[in-house]
């Protein structure tokens, strides 16, 4: 739900917007999209390459072969087990993405990059920050698309709970409290440098409560939950966090679907069904797009005029060029991504009843 601000070039949220902007304005099938999983059948891409090549026209085929050569070179050299490649030599376009979450092998040749699987990963794997804390150690772990992006560790030599001879008990306690307060301040400073993603706080005892109270308001609002678990078992913590994030994501989707119901009942900022949702997407009105998980619509597109129709391939009603066959839902997703909409994939029966696709709008 929370979108991380774009920062480094491989940021998938930046990439998906860039991919959504790409298309071949002459309706040639010149973009190749690959999602790879090296644990799956290694023959898959050879078979698909052969089948696709024979279905393309001469111009498309030349581009296909040279682009596939580049793709294969990349696949041979990358260490990634899962990932994606979006490429077209003729458009001088080559983007790759390493993924840490399993994905199905796919090779798609189309008039634009095929972004639906990536949109779904971005919907299902929210990024979050896990803060593991006790009174003298803190770890800040950024988790993005289900894998650990960054690990920051802070340590402080805080006096033991029990005073050593000499000083009074009161003075000792005061100093110790001050040291912990300063330590937590350092942790907060470090946390401020992280993205605006949700936070899960974990650790034993009362330190995390003290830490929460010490957090500035904008960070407090990002705290999803606190986990009372031994922070030495990092793997278990990460698993627990995934479970929590996943159930939060489902709850958030349910809340959004309820919001959609309300807007529909009051004839407010909502639309549904293929035609209306497509129109809203093209006009940049969509704030949140709801798509039934595996729903596809056979349709066609004229990339030159950016016209999409459900149903069999026809010539473009505006420019007269032969249109290209497409999954019309993919095209709605691309339009929505271009205008920074959030995309929710869901199996909620309400969305199915509305025509499998719907949207909350920014304006009418
Ligand atoms: Zn056209």
Tab-separated table of C-alpha atoms in Angstrom, residues 9-313:
chain	number	residue	atom	x	y	z
A	9	UNK	CA	17.632	3.062	-10.636
A	10	UNK	CA	16.652	-0.573	-10.061
A	11	UNK	CA	13.764	0.422	-7.833
A	12	UNK	CA	10.929	-1.745	-9.199
A	13	UNK	CA	8.347	0.966	-8.524
A	14	UNK	CA	10.261	3.408	-10.684
A	15	UNK	CA	10.872	0.732	-13.286
A	16	UNK	CA	7.210	-0.258	-13.638
A	17	UNK	CA	6.244	3.338	-14.403
A	18	UNK	CA	8.986	3.541	-16.998
A	19	UNK	CA	7.873	0.240	-18.557
A	20	UNK	CA	4.270	1.436	-18.736
A	21	UNK	CA	5.430	4.364	-20.903
A	22	UNK	CA	7.036	2.137	-23.544
A	23	UNK	CA	5.232	1.025	-26.687
A	24	UNK	CA	5.776	0.521	-30.401
A	25	UNK	CA	3.695	3.198	-32.127
A	26	UNK	CA	3.613	1.200	-35.380
A	27	UNK	CA	1.925	-1.773	-33.687
A	28	UNK	CA	4.880	-4.080	-34.340
A	29	UNK	CA	5.589	-6.819	-31.803
A	30	UNK	CA	9.004	-5.507	-30.886
A	31	UNK	CA	9.121	-5.699	-27.082
A	32	UNK	CA	10.220	-8.906	-25.412
A	33	UNK	CA	9.366	-9.530	-21.780
A	34	UNK	CA	10.878	-12.377	-19.830
A	35	UNK	CA	10.175	-13.518	-16.299
A	36	UNK	CA	12.632	-16.217	-15.337
A	37	UNK	CA	12.874	-18.809	-12.618
A	38	UNK	CA	16.066	-20.845	-12.960
A	39	UNK	CA	14.610	-23.639	-10.825
A	40	UNK	CA	11.986	-24.337	-13.490
A	41	UNK	CA	12.294	-26.206	-16.805
A	42	UNK	CA	15.440	-24.866	-18.577
A	43	UNK	CA	13.990	-25.888	-21.969
A	44	UNK	CA	11.100	-23.483	-21.609
A	45	UNK	CA	12.750	-20.471	-23.252
A	46	UNK	CA	14.082	-22.480	-26.225
A	47	UNK	CA	10.589	-23.784	-26.945
A	48	UNK	CA	8.988	-20.377	-26.582
A	49	UNK	CA	11.684	-18.709	-28.674
A	50	UNK	CA	11.066	-21.114	-31.516
A	51	UNK	CA	7.284	-20.749	-31.348
A	52	UNK	CA	7.357	-16.936	-31.171
A	53	UNK	CA	9.862	-16.533	-34.003
A	54	UNK	CA	7.610	-18.414	-36.391
A	55	UNK	CA	4.630	-16.211	-35.505
A	56	UNK	CA	6.322	-12.865	-36.256
A	57	UNK	CA	6.645	-10.863	-39.477
A	58	UNK	CA	10.084	-10.196	-41.019
A	59	UNK	CA	10.851	-6.890	-39.262
A	60	UNK	CA	9.647	-8.234	-35.945
A	61	UNK	CA	11.636	-11.433	-36.376
A	62	UNK	CA	14.934	-9.620	-37.032
A	63	UNK	CA	14.454	-7.539	-33.894
A	64	UNK	CA	13.373	-10.647	-31.980
A	65	UNK	CA	16.543	-12.595	-32.810
A	66	UNK	CA	18.987	-9.805	-32.003
A	67	UNK	CA	17.099	-8.970	-28.796
A	68	UNK	CA	17.019	-12.656	-27.754
A	69	UNK	CA	20.808	-12.864	-28.211
A	70	UNK	CA	21.258	-10.031	-25.724
A	71	UNK	CA	18.760	-11.581	-23.351
A	72	UNK	CA	20.493	-14.968	-23.461
A	73	UNK	CA	23.860	-13.372	-22.747
A	74	UNK	CA	22.336	-11.689	-19.716
A	75	UNK	CA	20.677	-14.926	-18.541
A	76	UNK	CA	23.975	-16.816	-18.786
A	77	UNK	CA	25.880	-14.261	-16.762
A	78	UNK	CA	23.409	-13.217	-14.057
A	79	UNK	CA	23.577	-14.875	-10.650
A	80	UNK	CA	19.906	-14.187	-10.024
A	81	UNK	CA	17.592	-17.165	-9.645
A	82	UNK	CA	14.467	-15.105	-10.267
A	83	UNK	CA	14.131	-11.978	-12.319
A	84	UNK	CA	12.701	-10.092	-15.220
A	85	UNK	CA	14.000	-8.685	-18.509
A	86	UNK	CA	12.266	-6.099	-20.688
A	87	UNK	CA	14.063	-5.607	-23.981
A	88	UNK	CA	13.904	-4.371	-27.541
A	89	UNK	CA	17.021	-3.740	-29.639
A	90	UNK	CA	15.077	-1.721	-32.197
A	91	UNK	CA	13.957	0.672	-29.435
A	92	UNK	CA	17.355	0.571	-27.756
A	93	UNK	CA	15.643	-0.622	-24.589
A	94	UNK	CA	17.076	-3.103	-22.092
A	95	UNK	CA	15.988	-3.269	-18.450
A	96	UNK	CA	16.510	-6.034	-15.959
A	97	UNK	CA	15.254	-6.662	-12.469
A	98	UNK	CA	16.432	-9.158	-9.888
A	99	UNK	CA	13.655	-10.692	-7.825
A	100	UNK	CA	13.883	-12.710	-4.635
A	101	UNK	CA	10.388	-14.084	-4.806
A	102	UNK	CA	9.608	-17.150	-6.950
A	103	UNK	CA	7.929	-16.449	-10.257
A	104	UNK	CA	6.768	-18.503	-13.252
A	105	UNK	CA	8.831	-18.582	-16.434
A	106	UNK	CA	7.278	-16.448	-19.141
A	107	UNK	CA	8.315	-15.102	-22.530
A	108	UNK	CA	5.967	-12.571	-24.087
A	109	UNK	CA	6.410	-10.733	-27.363
A	110	UNK	CA	4.129	-7.736	-27.711
A	111	UNK	CA	3.865	-4.099	-28.766
A	112	UNK	CA	4.835	-3.036	-25.222
A	113	UNK	CA	6.509	-4.563	-22.145
A	114	UNK	CA	4.248	-6.969	-20.236
A	115	UNK	CA	4.010	-5.597	-16.691
A	116	UNK	CA	1.154	-7.467	-15.049
A	117	UNK	CA	3.302	-10.045	-13.170
A	118	UNK	CA	5.468	-7.238	-11.815
A	119	UNK	CA	2.411	-5.208	-10.780
A	120	UNK	CA	1.165	-8.239	-8.893
A	121	UNK	CA	4.468	-8.769	-7.085
A	122	UNK	CA	4.477	-5.119	-6.066
A	123	UNK	CA	0.943	-5.475	-4.729
A	124	UNK	CA	1.634	-8.668	-2.798
A	125	UNK	CA	5.044	-7.888	-1.344
A	126	UNK	CA	4.883	-4.648	0.501
A	127	UNK	CA	8.177	-3.231	1.657
A	128	UNK	CA	8.622	-2.725	5.380
A	129	UNK	CA	11.250	-2.067	8.004
A	130	UNK	CA	11.873	-4.389	10.887
A	131	UNK	CA	13.402	-2.851	14.004
A	132	UNK	CA	14.899	-5.311	16.481
A	133	UNK	CA	15.579	-3.710	19.762
A	134	UNK	CA	16.762	-4.228	23.284
A	135	UNK	CA	18.422	-1.770	25.640
A	136	UNK	CA	21.847	-1.934	24.029
A	137	UNK	CA	21.516	-3.355	20.497
A	138	UNK	CA	19.346	-2.386	17.571
A	139	UNK	CA	19.079	-3.813	14.098
A	140	UNK	CA	17.207	-2.058	11.346
A	141	UNK	CA	16.317	-4.405	8.515
A	142	UNK	CA	14.722	-3.171	5.295
A	143	UNK	CA	12.676	-5.818	3.553
A	144	UNK	CA	11.603	-5.196	0.014
A	145	UNK	CA	9.711	-7.594	-2.282
A	146	UNK	CA	10.176	-10.324	0.299
A	147	UNK	CA	13.924	-10.060	0.636
A	148	UNK	CA	16.374	-8.217	2.824
A	149	UNK	CA	17.640	-5.073	1.178
A	150	UNK	CA	19.667	-3.490	3.900
A	151	UNK	CA	20.904	-4.247	7.347
A	152	UNK	CA	21.995	-1.598	9.814
A	153	UNK	CA	23.268	-2.516	13.235
A	154	UNK	CA	23.711	-0.187	16.170
A	155	UNK	CA	25.406	-1.165	19.370
A	156	UNK	CA	25.931	0.741	22.538
A	157	UNK	CA	27.755	-0.155	25.642
A	158	UNK	CA	25.026	0.574	28.150
A	159	UNK	CA	25.770	-0.007	31.780
A	160	UNK	CA	24.526	-3.202	33.218
A	161	UNK	CA	21.335	-3.125	35.282
A	162	UNK	CA	23.286	-3.616	38.493
A	163	UNK	CA	25.436	-0.880	39.810
A	164	UNK	CA	29.016	-1.410	40.740
A	165	UNK	CA	30.240	-0.003	44.077
A	166	UNK	CA	30.744	3.689	44.758
A	167	UNK	CA	27.931	5.669	43.241
A	168	UNK	CA	24.471	5.882	44.747
A	169	UNK	CA	21.678	3.715	43.343
A	170	UNK	CA	19.707	6.796	42.286
A	171	UNK	CA	22.633	8.328	40.401
A	172	UNK	CA	23.360	5.013	38.731
A	173	UNK	CA	19.763	4.636	37.563
A	174	UNK	CA	19.702	8.190	36.248
A	175	UNK	CA	22.865	7.692	34.210
A	176	UNK	CA	21.650	4.394	32.855
A	177	UNK	CA	18.312	5.890	31.824
A	178	UNK	CA	20.074	8.761	30.110
A	179	UNK	CA	22.327	6.401	28.199
A	180	UNK	CA	19.379	4.324	26.987
A	181	UNK	CA	17.486	7.467	25.976
A	182	UNK	CA	20.488	8.640	23.941
A	183	UNK	CA	20.872	5.218	22.375
A	184	UNK	CA	17.210	5.144	21.295
A	185	UNK	CA	17.645	8.636	19.890
A	186	UNK	CA	20.488	7.361	17.717
A	187	UNK	CA	18.316	4.491	16.521
A	188	UNK	CA	15.523	6.910	15.591
A	189	UNK	CA	17.970	9.060	13.681
A	190	UNK	CA	19.073	6.041	11.710
A	191	UNK	CA	15.454	5.021	11.117
A	192	UNK	CA	14.661	8.500	9.757
A	193	UNK	CA	17.055	7.804	6.895
A	194	UNK	CA	14.921	4.869	5.784
A	195	UNK	CA	11.994	5.045	3.424
A	196	UNK	CA	8.478	5.810	4.448
A	197	UNK	CA	7.552	2.148	4.734
A	198	UNK	CA	5.694	0.402	7.522
A	199	UNK	CA	7.603	-0.499	10.650
A	200	UNK	CA	7.440	-3.621	12.783
A	201	UNK	CA	9.024	-3.320	16.216
A	202	UNK	CA	10.358	-6.418	17.886
A	203	UNK	CA	12.219	-7.255	21.024
A	204	UNK	CA	11.871	-8.334	24.613
A	205	UNK	CA	10.682	-6.291	27.557
A	206	UNK	CA	9.916	-2.616	27.792
A	207	UNK	CA	12.579	-1.026	25.586
A	208	UNK	CA	10.400	-1.155	22.494
A	209	UNK	CA	7.569	0.587	24.375
A	210	UNK	CA	9.989	3.306	25.444
A	211	UNK	CA	11.271	3.490	21.878
A	212	UNK	CA	7.741	3.824	20.495
A	213	UNK	CA	6.963	6.666	22.923
A	214	UNK	CA	10.157	8.406	21.891
A	215	UNK	CA	9.354	8.180	18.157
A	216	UNK	CA	8.213	11.315	16.355
A	217	UNK	CA	4.536	11.222	15.305
A	218	UNK	CA	5.106	10.533	11.609
A	219	UNK	CA	7.126	7.424	12.461
A	220	UNK	CA	4.672	6.294	15.144
A	221	UNK	CA	1.966	6.271	12.495
A	222	UNK	CA	4.018	3.867	10.411
A	223	UNK	CA	4.322	1.271	13.179
A	224	UNK	CA	2.105	-1.665	12.241
A	225	UNK	CA	2.685	-3.837	15.242
A	226	UNK	CA	5.088	-4.866	17.965
A	227	UNK	CA	6.287	-8.433	18.377
A	228	UNK	CA	7.347	-9.780	21.754
A	229	UNK	CA	9.957	-12.226	20.518
A	230	UNK	CA	13.567	-13.022	21.222
A	231	UNK	CA	15.466	-10.869	18.750
A	232	UNK	CA	18.301	-13.357	18.345
A	233	UNK	CA	16.110	-15.587	16.214
A	234	UNK	CA	16.134	-13.338	13.197
A	235	UNK	CA	14.692	-15.860	10.733
A	236	UNK	CA	11.670	-16.546	12.889
A	237	UNK	CA	11.140	-12.821	13.274
A	238	UNK	CA	11.230	-12.253	9.553
A	239	UNK	CA	8.769	-15.122	8.978
A	240	UNK	CA	6.434	-13.701	11.637
A	241	UNK	CA	6.698	-10.290	10.007
A	242	UNK	CA	5.815	-11.688	6.573
A	243	UNK	CA	2.705	-13.327	8.044
A	244	UNK	CA	1.732	-10.083	9.671
A	245	UNK	CA	2.353	-7.968	6.577
A	246	UNK	CA	0.421	-10.393	4.392
A	247	UNK	CA	-2.633	-10.361	6.678
A	248	UNK	CA	-2.399	-6.568	6.913
A	249	UNK	CA	-2.338	-6.376	3.123
A	250	UNK	CA	-5.516	-8.480	2.974
A	251	UNK	CA	-7.205	-6.327	5.581
A	252	UNK	CA	-6.198	-3.191	3.689
A	253	UNK	CA	-7.657	-4.592	0.465
A	254	UNK	CA	-10.906	-5.415	2.270
A	255	UNK	CA	-11.037	-1.853	3.629
A	256	UNK	CA	-10.535	-0.485	0.122
A	257	UNK	CA	-13.240	-2.750	-1.308
A	258	UNK	CA	-15.603	-1.496	1.417
A	259	UNK	CA	-14.690	2.042	0.498
A	260	UNK	CA	-15.495	1.219	-3.135
A	261	UNK	CA	-18.917	-0.153	-2.097
A	262	UNK	CA	-19.670	3.075	-0.277
A	263	UNK	CA	-18.646	5.222	-3.252
A	264	UNK	CA	-20.795	3.131	-5.567
A	265	UNK	CA	-23.830	3.361	-3.254
A	266	UNK	CA	-23.517	7.147	-3.092
A	267	UNK	CA	-22.685	7.478	-6.787
A	268	UNK	CA	-19.360	8.923	-5.683
A	269	UNK	CA	-15.770	8.603	-6.887
A	270	UNK	CA	-15.909	5.099	-8.300
A	271	UNK	CA	-16.347	3.256	-11.558
A	272	UNK	CA	-16.584	-0.387	-12.632
A	273	UNK	CA	-16.821	-2.737	-15.564
A	274	UNK	CA	-14.446	-2.951	-18.504
A	275	UNK	CA	-15.482	0.050	-20.619
A	276	UNK	CA	-15.814	2.620	-17.852
A	277	UNK	CA	-12.666	1.525	-16.060
A	278	UNK	CA	-10.699	1.620	-19.313
A	279	UNK	CA	-11.949	5.123	-19.997
A	280	UNK	CA	-11.079	6.320	-16.488
A	281	UNK	CA	-7.589	4.792	-16.832
A	282	UNK	CA	-6.992	6.556	-20.142
A	283	UNK	CA	-8.083	9.845	-18.611
A	284	UNK	CA	-5.722	9.420	-15.669
A	285	UNK	CA	-8.572	9.465	-13.155
A	286	UNK	CA	-7.785	6.251	-11.324
A	287	UNK	CA	-6.480	6.370	-7.784
A	288	UNK	CA	-6.877	2.667	-6.979
A	289	UNK	CA	-7.472	0.006	-9.605
A	290	UNK	CA	-9.033	-3.318	-8.541
A	291	UNK	CA	-8.361	-6.280	-10.820
A	292	UNK	CA	-9.615	-9.814	-10.266
A	293	UNK	CA	-6.447	-11.902	-9.930
A	294	UNK	CA	-6.448	-14.021	-13.066
A	295	UNK	CA	-8.964	-12.112	-15.141
A	296	UNK	CA	-8.018	-11.437	-18.750
A	297	UNK	CA	-9.917	-9.986	-21.688
A	298	UNK	CA	-8.975	-10.796	-25.232
A	299	UNK	CA	-8.809	-7.497	-27.061
A	300	UNK	CA	-6.799	-5.318	-29.361
A	301	UNK	CA	-4.800	-2.120	-29.200
A	302	UNK	CA	-3.595	0.522	-31.622
A	303	UNK	CA	-0.431	1.758	-29.902
A	304	UNK	CA	-0.233	4.676	-32.316
A	305	UNK	CA	-3.583	6.094	-31.196
A	306	UNK	CA	-3.582	4.388	-27.765
A	307	UNK	CA	-6.990	2.907	-28.476
A	308	UNK	CA	-8.037	-0.325	-26.752
A	309	UNK	CA	-11.047	-2.479	-27.566
A	310	UNK	CA	-12.347	-5.700	-26.064
A	311	UNK	CA	-13.080	-8.348	-28.640
A	312	UNK	CA	-11.495	-9.571	-31.887
A	313	UNK	CA	-8.719	-7.778	-33.735
